[in-house]
C-alpha atoms as a PDB file:
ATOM      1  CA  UNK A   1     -19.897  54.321 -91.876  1.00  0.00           C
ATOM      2  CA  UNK A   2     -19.788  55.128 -88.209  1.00  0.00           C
ATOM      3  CA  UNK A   3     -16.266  53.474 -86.011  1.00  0.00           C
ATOM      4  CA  UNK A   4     -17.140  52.256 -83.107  1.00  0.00           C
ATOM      5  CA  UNK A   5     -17.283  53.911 -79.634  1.00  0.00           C
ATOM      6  CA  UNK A   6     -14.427  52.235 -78.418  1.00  0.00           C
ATOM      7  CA  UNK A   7     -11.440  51.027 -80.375  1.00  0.00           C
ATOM      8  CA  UNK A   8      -8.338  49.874 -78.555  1.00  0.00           C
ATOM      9  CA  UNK A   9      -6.032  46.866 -78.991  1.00  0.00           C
ATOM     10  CA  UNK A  10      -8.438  44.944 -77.549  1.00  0.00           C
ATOM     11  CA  UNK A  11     -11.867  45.792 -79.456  1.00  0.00           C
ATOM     12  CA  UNK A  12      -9.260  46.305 -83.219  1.00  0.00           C
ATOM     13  CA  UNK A  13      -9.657  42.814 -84.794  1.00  0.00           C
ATOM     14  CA  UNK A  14     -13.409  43.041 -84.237  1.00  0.00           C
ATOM     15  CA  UNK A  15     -13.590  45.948 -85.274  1.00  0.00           C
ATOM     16  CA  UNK A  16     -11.583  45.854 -88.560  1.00  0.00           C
ATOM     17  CA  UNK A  17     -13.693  42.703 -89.181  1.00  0.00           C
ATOM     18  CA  UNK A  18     -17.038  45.045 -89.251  1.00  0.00           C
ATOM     19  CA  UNK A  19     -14.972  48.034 -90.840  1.00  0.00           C
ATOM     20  CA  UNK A  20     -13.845  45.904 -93.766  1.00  0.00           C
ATOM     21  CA  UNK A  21     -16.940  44.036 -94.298  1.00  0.00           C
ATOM     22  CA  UNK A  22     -18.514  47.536 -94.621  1.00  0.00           C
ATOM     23  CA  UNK A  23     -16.425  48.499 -97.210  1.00  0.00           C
ATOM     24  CA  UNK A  24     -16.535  45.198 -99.047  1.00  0.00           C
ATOM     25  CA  UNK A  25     -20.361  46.753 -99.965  1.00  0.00           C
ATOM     26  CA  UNK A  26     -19.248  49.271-102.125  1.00  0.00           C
ATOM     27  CA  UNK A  27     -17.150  47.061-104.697  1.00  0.00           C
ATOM     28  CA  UNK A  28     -19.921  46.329-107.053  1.00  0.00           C
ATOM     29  CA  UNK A  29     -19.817  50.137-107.668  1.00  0.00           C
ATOM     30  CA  UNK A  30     -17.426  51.427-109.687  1.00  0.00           C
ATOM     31  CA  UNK A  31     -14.365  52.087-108.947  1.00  0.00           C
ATOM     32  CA  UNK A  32     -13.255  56.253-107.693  1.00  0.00           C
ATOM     33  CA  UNK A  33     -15.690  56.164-104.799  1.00  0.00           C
ATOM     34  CA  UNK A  34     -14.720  58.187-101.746  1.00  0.00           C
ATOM     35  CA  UNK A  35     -15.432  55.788 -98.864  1.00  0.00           C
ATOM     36  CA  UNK A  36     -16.108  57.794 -95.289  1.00  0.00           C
ATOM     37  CA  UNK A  37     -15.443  56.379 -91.956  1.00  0.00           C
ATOM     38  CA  UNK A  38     -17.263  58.746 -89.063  1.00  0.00           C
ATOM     39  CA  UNK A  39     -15.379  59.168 -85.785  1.00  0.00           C
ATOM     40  CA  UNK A  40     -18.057  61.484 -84.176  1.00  0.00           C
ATOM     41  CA  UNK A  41     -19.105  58.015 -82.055  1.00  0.00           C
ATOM     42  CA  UNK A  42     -15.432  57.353 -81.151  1.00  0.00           C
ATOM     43  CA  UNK A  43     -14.627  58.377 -77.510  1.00  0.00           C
ATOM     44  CA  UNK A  44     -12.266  55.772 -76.199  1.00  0.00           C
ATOM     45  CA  UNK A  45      -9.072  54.901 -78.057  1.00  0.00           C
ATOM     46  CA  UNK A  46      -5.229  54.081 -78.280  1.00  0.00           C
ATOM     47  CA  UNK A  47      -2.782  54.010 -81.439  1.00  0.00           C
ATOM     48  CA  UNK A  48      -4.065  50.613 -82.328  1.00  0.00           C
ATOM     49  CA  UNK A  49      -6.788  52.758 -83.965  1.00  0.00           C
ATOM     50  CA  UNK A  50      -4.645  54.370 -85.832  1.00  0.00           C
ATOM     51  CA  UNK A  51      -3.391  50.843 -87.923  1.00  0.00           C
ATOM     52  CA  UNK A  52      -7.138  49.765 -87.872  1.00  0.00           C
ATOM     53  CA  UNK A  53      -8.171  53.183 -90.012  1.00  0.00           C
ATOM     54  CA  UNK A  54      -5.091  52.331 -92.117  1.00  0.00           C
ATOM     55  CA  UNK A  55      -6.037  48.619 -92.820  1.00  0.00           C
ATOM     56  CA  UNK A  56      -9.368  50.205 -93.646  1.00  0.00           C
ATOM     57  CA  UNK A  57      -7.255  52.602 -95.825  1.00  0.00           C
ATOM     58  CA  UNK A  58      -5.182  50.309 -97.621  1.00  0.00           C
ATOM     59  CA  UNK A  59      -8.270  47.707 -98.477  1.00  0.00           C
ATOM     60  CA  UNK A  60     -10.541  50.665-100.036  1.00  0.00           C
ATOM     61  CA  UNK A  61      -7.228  51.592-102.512  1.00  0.00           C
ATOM     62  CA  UNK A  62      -7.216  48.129-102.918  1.00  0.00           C
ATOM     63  CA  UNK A  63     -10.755  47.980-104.261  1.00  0.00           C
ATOM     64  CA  UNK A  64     -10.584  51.402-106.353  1.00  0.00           C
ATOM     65  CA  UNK A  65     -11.972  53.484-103.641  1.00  0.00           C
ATOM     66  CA  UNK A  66     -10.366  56.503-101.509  1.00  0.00           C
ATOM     67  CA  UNK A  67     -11.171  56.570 -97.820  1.00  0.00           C
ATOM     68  CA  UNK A  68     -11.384  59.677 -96.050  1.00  0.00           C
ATOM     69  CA  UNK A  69     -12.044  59.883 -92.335  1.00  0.00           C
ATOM     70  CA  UNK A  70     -14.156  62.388 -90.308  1.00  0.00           C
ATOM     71  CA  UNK A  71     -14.831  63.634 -87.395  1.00  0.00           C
ATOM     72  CA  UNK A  72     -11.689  61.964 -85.430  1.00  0.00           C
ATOM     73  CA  UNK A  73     -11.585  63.144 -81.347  1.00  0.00           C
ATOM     74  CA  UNK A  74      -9.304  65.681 -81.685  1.00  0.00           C
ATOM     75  CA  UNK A  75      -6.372  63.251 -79.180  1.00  0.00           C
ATOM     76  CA  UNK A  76      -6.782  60.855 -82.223  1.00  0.00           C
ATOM     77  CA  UNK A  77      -6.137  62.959 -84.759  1.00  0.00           C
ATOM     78  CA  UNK A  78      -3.171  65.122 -82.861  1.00  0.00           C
ATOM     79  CA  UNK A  79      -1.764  61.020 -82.487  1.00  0.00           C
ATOM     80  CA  UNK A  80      -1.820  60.499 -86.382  1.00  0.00           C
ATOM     81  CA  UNK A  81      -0.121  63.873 -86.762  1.00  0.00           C
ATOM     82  CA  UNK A  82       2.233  62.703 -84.562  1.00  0.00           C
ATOM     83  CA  UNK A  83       2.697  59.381 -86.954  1.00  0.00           C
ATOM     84  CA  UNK A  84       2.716  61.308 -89.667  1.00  0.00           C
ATOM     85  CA  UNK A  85      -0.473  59.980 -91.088  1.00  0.00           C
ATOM     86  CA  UNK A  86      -2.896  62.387 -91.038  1.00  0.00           C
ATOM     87  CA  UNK A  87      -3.018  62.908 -94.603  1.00  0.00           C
ATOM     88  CA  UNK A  88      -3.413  59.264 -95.174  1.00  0.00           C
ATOM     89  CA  UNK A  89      -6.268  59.487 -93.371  1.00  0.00           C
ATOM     90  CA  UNK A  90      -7.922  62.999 -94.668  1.00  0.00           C
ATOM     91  CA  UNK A  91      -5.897  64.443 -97.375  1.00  0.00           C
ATOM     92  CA  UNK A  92      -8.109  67.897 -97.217  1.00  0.00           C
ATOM     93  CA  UNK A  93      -7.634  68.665 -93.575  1.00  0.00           C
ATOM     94  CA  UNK A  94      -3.886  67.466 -93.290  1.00  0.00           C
END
């Protein structure tokens, strides 16, 4: 599922809103499915995306699902390295 074009503190609660109603789709599956969020779209940003992909994170774990994101603008993903997230957020490029 694509993010958004912009995501900053003002756009996040929208945003997660759409993100997590997205991923609400794949609980009638079973459980162990990799959910992906695309960045590719993404081009304006501030840390506040950062907590918004981790919401995202923490809801698909809730529901039996991993999340992996792709494609993050390269600022976005130095910023989670910075954090110390960037596994959270795509164990197999960390």
């Amino acid at each position: 599922m694509p993010l958004p074009a912009v995501l900053t503190q003002h756009e996040a609660r929208s945003a997660l809103a759409q993100l997590l109603q997205a991923l609400a789709l794949p609980g009638r599956q079973p459980a162990g499915q990799t959910l992906v969020l695309d960045g590719q779209a993404l081009q304006r940003f501030d840390s506040t995306a950062l907590a918004v992909l981790l919401e995202c994170r923490r809801e698909a774990l809730q529901r039996g699902h991993s999340l992996r994101v792709q494609a993050l603008p390269e600022g976005l993903w130095k910023l989670a390295g910075l954090y110390g997230v960037q596994g959270l957020l795509d164990p197999h490029h960390a």
